[in-house]
Coordinates of C-alpha atoms and ligand atoms in Angstrom, one line a residue:
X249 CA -18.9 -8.1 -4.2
X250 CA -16.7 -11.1 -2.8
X251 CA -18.6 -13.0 0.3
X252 CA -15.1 -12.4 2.7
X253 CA -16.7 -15.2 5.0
X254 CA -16.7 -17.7 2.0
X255 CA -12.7 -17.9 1.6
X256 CA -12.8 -21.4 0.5
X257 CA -14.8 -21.0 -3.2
X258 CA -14.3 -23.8 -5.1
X259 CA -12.3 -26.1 -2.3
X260 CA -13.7 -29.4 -1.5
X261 CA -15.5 -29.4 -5.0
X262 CA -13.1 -30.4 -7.4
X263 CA -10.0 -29.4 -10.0
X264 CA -9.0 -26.3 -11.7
X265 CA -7.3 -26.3 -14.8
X266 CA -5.0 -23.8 -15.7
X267 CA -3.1 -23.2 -18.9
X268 CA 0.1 -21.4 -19.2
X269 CA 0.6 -22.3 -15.3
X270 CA 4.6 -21.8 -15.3
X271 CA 4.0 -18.4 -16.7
X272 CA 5.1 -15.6 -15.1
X273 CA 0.9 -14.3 -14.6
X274 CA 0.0 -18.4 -14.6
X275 CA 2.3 -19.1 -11.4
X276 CA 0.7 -16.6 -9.4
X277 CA -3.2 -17.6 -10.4
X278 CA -1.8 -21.1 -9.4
X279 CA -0.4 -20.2 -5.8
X280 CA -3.9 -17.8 -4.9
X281 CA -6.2 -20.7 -6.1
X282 CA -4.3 -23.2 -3.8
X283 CA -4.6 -20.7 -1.1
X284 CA -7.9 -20.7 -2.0
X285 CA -8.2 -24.4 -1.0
X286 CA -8.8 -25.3 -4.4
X287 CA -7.1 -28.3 -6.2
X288 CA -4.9 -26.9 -9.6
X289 CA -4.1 -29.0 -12.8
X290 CA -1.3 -27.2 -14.2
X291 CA -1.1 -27.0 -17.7
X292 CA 1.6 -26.4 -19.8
X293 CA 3.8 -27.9 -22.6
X294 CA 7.2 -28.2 -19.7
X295 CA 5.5 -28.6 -16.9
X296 CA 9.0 -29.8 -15.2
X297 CA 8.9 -25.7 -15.1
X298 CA 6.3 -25.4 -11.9
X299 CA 8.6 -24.8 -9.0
X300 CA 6.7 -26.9 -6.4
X301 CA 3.5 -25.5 -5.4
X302 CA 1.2 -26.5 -2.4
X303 CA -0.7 -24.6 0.3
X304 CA -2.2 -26.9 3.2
X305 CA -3.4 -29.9 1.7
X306 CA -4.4 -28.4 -1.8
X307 CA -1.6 -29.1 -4.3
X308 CA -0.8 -28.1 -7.7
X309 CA -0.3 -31.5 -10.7
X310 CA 1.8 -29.9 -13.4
X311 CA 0.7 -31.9 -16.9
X312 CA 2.1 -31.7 -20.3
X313 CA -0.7 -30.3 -22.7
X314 CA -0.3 -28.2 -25.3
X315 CA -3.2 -25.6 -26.2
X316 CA -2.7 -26.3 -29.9
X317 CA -3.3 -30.2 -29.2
X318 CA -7.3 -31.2 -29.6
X319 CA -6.5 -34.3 -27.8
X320 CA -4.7 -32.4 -24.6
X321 CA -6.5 -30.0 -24.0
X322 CA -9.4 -32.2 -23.7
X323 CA -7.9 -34.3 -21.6
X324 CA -6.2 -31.3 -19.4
X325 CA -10.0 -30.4 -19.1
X326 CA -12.1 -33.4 -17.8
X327 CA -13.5 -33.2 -15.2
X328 CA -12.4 -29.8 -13.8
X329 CA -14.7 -27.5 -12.7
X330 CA -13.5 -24.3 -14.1
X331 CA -10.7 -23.6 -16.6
X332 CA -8.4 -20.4 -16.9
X333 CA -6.4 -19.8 -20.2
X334 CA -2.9 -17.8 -19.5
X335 CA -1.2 -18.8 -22.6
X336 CA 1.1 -15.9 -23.9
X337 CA 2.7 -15.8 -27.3
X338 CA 4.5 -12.6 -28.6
X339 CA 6.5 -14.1 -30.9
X340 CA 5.4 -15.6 -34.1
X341 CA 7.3 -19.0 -34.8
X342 CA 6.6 -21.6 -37.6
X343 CA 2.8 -23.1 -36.9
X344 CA 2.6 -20.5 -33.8
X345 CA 0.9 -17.9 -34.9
X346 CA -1.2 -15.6 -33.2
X347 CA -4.2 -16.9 -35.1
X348 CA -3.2 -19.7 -34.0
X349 CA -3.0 -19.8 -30.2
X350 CA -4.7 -16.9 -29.2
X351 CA -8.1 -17.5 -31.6
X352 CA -8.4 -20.6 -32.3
X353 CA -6.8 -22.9 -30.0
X354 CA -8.4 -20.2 -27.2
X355 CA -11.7 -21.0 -29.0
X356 CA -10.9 -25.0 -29.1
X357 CA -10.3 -24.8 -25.2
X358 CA -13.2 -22.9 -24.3
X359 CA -15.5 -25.9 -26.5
X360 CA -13.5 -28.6 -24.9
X361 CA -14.3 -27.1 -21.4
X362 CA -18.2 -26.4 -22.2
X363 CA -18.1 -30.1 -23.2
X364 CA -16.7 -30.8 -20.5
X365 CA -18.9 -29.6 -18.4
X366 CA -16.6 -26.7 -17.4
X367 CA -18.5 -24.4 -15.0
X368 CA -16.3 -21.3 -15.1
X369 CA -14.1 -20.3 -17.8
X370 CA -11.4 -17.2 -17.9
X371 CA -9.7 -16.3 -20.9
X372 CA -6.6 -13.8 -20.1
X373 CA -6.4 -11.0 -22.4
X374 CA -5.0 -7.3 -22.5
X375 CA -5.7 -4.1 -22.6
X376 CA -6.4 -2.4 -25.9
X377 CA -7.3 -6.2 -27.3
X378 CA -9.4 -5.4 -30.7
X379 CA -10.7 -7.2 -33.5
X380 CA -10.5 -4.4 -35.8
X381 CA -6.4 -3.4 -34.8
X382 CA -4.1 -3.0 -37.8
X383 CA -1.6 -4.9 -35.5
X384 CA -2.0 -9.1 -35.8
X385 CA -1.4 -9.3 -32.3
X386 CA -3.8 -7.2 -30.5
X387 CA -6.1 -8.3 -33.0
X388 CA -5.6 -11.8 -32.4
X389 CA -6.3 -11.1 -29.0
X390 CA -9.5 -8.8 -29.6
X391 CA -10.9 -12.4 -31.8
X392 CA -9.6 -14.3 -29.6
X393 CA -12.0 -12.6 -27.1
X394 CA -15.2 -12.9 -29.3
X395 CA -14.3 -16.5 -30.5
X396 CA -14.3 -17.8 -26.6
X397 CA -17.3 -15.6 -25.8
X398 CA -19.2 -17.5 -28.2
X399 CA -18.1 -20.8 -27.4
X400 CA -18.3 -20.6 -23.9
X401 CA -21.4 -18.2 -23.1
X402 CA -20.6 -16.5 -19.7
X403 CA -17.0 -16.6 -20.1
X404 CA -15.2 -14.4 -18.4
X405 CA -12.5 -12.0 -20.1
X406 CA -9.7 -10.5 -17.8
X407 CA -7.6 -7.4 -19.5
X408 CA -4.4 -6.9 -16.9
X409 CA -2.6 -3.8 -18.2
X410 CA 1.0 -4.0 -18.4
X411 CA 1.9 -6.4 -15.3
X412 CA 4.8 -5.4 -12.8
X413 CA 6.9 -7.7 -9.9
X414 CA 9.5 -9.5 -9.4
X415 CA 11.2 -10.9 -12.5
X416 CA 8.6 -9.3 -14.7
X417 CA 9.9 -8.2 -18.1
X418 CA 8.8 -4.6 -18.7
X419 CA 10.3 -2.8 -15.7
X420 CA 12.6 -4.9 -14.7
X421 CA 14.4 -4.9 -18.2
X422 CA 14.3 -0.8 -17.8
X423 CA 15.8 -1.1 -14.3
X424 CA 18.6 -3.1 -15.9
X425 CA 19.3 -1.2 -18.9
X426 CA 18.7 2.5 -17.2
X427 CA 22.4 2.6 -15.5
X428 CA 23.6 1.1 -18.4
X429 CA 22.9 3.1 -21.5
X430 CA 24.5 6.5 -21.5
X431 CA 21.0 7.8 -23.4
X432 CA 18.0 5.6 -23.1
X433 CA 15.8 5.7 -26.0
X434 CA 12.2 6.3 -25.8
X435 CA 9.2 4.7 -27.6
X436 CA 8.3 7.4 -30.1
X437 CA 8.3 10.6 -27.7
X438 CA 7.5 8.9 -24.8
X439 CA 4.3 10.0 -24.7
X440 CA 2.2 6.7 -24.6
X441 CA 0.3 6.2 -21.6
X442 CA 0.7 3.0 -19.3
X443 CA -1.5 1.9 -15.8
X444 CA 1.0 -0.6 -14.6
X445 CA -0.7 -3.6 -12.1
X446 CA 1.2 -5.4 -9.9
X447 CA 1.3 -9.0 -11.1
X448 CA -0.2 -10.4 -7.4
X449 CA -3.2 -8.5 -8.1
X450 CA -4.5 -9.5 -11.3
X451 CA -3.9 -12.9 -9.9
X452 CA -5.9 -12.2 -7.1
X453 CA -8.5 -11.4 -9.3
X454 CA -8.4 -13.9 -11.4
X455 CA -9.0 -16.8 -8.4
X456 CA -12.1 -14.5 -7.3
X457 CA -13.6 -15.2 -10.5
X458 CA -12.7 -18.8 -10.8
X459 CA -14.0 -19.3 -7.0
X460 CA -17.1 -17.4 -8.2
X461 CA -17.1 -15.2 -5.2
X462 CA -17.8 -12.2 -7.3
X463 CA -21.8 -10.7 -6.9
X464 CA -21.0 -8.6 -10.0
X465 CA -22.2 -9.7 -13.4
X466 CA -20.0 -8.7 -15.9
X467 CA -18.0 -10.3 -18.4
X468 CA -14.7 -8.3 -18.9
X469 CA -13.1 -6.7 -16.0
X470 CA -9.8 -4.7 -16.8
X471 CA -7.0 -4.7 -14.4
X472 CA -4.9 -1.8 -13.8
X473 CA -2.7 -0.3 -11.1
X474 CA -3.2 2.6 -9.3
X475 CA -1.2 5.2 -11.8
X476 CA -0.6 6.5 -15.2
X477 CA 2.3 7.7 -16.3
X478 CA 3.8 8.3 -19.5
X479 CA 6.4 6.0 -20.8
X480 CA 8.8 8.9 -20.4
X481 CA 7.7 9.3 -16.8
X482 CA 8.0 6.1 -16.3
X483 CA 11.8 5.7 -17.0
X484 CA 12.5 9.0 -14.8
X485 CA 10.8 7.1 -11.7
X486 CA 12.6 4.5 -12.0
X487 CA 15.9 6.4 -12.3
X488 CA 14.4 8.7 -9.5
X489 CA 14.6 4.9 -7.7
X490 CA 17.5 4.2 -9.0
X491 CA 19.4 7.1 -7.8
X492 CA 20.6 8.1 -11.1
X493 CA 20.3 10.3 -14.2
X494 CA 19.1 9.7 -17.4
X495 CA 18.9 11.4 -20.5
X496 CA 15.9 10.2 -23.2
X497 CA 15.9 9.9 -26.2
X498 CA 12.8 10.0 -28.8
X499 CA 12.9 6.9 -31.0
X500 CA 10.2 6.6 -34.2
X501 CA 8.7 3.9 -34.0
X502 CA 9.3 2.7 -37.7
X503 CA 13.2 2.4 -36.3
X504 CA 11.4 0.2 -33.5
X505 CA 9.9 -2.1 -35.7
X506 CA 13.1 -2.2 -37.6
X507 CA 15.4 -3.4 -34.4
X508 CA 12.6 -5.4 -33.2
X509 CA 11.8 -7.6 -36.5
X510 CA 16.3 -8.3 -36.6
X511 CA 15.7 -8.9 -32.5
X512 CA 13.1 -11.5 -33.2
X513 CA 15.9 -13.9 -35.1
X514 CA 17.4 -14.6 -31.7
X515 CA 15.9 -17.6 -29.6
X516 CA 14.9 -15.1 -26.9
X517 CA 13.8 -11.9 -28.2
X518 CA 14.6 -9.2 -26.4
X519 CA 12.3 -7.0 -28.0
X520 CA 9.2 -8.1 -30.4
X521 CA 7.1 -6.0 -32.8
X522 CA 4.6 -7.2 -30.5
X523 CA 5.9 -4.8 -27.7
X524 CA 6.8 -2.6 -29.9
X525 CA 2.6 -2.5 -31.5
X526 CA 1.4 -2.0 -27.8
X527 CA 3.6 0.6 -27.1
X528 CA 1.9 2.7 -29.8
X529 CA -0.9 3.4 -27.8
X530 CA -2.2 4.2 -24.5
X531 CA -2.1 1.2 -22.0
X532 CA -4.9 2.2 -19.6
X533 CA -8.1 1.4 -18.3
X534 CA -11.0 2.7 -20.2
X535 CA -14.0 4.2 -17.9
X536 CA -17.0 1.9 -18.5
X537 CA -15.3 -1.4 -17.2
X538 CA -15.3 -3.1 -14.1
X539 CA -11.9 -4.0 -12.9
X540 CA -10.0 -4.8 -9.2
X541 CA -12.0 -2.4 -7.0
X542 CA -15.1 -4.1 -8.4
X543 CA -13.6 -7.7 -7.2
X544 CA -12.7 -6.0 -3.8
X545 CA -9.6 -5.7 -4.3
X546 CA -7.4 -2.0 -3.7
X547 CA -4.3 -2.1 -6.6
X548 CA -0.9 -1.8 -4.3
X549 CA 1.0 1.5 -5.3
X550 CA 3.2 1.0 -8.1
X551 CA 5.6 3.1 -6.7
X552 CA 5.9 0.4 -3.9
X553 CA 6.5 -2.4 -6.8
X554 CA 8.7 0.1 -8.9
X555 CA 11.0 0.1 -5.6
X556 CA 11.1 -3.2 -5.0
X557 CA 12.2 -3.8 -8.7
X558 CA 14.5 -1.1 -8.7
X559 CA 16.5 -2.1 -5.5
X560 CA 17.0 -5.8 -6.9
X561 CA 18.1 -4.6 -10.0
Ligands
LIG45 N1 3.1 -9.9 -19.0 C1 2.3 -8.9 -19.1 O1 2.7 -7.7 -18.8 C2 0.9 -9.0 -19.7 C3 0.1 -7.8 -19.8 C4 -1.2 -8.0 -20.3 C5 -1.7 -9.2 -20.7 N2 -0.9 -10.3 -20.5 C6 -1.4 -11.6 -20.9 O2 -1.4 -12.5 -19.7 C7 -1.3 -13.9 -20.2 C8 -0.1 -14.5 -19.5 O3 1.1 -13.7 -19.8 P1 2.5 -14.0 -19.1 O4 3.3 -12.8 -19.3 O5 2.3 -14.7 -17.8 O6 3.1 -15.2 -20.1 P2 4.4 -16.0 -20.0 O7 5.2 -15.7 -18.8 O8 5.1 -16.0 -21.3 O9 3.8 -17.5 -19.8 C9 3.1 -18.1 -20.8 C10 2.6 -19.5 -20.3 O10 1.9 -20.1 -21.4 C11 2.5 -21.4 -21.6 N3 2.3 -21.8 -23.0 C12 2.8 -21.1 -24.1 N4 2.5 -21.7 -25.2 C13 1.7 -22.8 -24.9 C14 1.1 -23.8 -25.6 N5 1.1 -23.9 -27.0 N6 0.3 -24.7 -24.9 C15 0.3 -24.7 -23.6 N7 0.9 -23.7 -22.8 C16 1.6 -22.8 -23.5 C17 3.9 -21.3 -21.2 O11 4.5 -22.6 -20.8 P3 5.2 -23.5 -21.8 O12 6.1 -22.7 -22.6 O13 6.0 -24.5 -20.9 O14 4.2 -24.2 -22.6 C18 3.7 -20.4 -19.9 O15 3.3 -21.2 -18.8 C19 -1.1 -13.8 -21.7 O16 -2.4 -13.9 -22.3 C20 -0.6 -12.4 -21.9 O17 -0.9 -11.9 -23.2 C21 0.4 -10.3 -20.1

């Protein structure tokens, strides 16, 4: 379990590199390692993006890398002590692919930072993630698991279910779209089970791996919230929150697919086959992985999060 006397971890030592640092997950691991005391190179291809970020006299230096770039990344990567990869991509675009980013440039960063002489390395993943998935993405992100196991033995692999807080794009977007839509369609019959986590948590777990104040050994730790609900469920809590009534509506998800591949034309696509792949199956912790409890950390109530999303809506 974490050594609660030891709060500094890595501080004093040297740098932590973290791609995908503006993201919404990224930001967060970048705020709890600086609170950690720990020094943050902040990776990412606009790093203009970081809002400023410094705790005490740790700060954050945003630099330009891209994860597809050789000569970046190995550059993002000298000298730092531990690396964490947040990079997302939902959307397949020209030489962005899933293959790509999350397999082999994953796999490319992971070698770069055991050359490096990287200690600690996290690779960000999901729930579900699986070689062997019909769907490209959570396939990607199943290889993309194996791939940076093998080039960076004793990596760890964090798999945050479906992440909730402020400005997060799951319930957030159903908070919006609830008081507007007069019948709000469902995923299939709303029957696919999700374990939102609040966003602060995984993050919180994330810097207790990098500090390597963790007594577990274990290399994949899911990260879940403290409740499932259906997808249908779901929606009624928020309206419940809300204060208002909705009626649902069971969508197939062949239609899905459908209105997500014409969504995906547009610059910012409000829905992705991606989303629309994940919501096919259940979203939940399975029973023989560690997750936050193991890193001492008790999941906030969802509820609490749902709220807070609800109310700024
Ligand atoms: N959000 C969720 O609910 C959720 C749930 C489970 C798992 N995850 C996983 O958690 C991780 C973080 O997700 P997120 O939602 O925080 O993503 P996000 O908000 O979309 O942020 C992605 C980050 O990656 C950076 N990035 C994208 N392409 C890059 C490239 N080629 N080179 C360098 N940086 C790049 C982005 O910055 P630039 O665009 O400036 O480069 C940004 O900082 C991902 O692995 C995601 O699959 C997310």
């Amino acid at each position: 379990m974490i050594n609660q006397d030891d709060r500094n971890g890595l501080a004093g030592e040297s740098v932590v590199t973290v791609f995908g640092a503006t993201g919404f997950l990224g930001r967060r691991i970048v705020t709890r390692l600086l609170e950690r005391g720990v020094d943050i190179r902040a990776a990412s291809r606009h790093p203009h993006q970081l809002r400023g970020n410094a705790s005490g006299k740790r700060r954050s230096r945003p630099i330009e890398a891209d994860i597809l770039d050789p000569s970046s990344i190995a550059a993002a990567v000298a000298g730092s002590r531990a690396v964490v990869n947040a990079v997302s991509l939902y959307v397949e675009r020209d030489e962005q692919t899933f293959e790509r980013v999350h397999v082999e440039a994953a796999a490319n960063l992971a070698t770069a930072s055991r050359h490096a002489g990287v200690e600690r390395f996290v690779q960000i993943s999901g729930i579900g993630s699986d070689p062997k998935s019909h769907s490209d993405y959570i396939r990607a992100r199943g290889r993309g698991e194996e791939v940076v196991k093998a080039a960076f033995p004793g990596a760890v692999i964090v798999r945050p279910a479906v992440m909730a807080g402020a400005d997060d794009a799951f319930i957030s977007t159903i908070a919006r779209l609830v008081p507007l839509l007069p019948i709000y369609p469902l995923f299939g019959d709303g029957h696919t089970r999700l374990q939102p986590v609040h966003v602060e948590d995984v993050a919180d777990a994330v810097s207790r791996l990098v500090s390597g104040q963790v007594a577990i050994d274990a290399s994949i730790f899911e990260c879940v919230g403290t409740r499932i609900y259906s997808f249908q469920e779901l929606v009624q809590e928020i309206a419940t929150e809300l204060n208002t009534r909705v009626t649902l509506m069971p969508v197939p998800f062949p239609l899905w697919r459908i209105l997500a591949a014409a969504s995906e034309g547009f610059a910012a696509a409000p829905l992705t086959r991606t989303q629309v792949d994940l919501m096919r199956r259940d979203n939940v912790a399975t029973s023989d992985l560690p997750g936050l409890e193991e890193l001492g950390i008790q999941p906030r109530d969802i509820v609490e999060v749902i709220r807070m999303i609800a109310h700024e809506a």
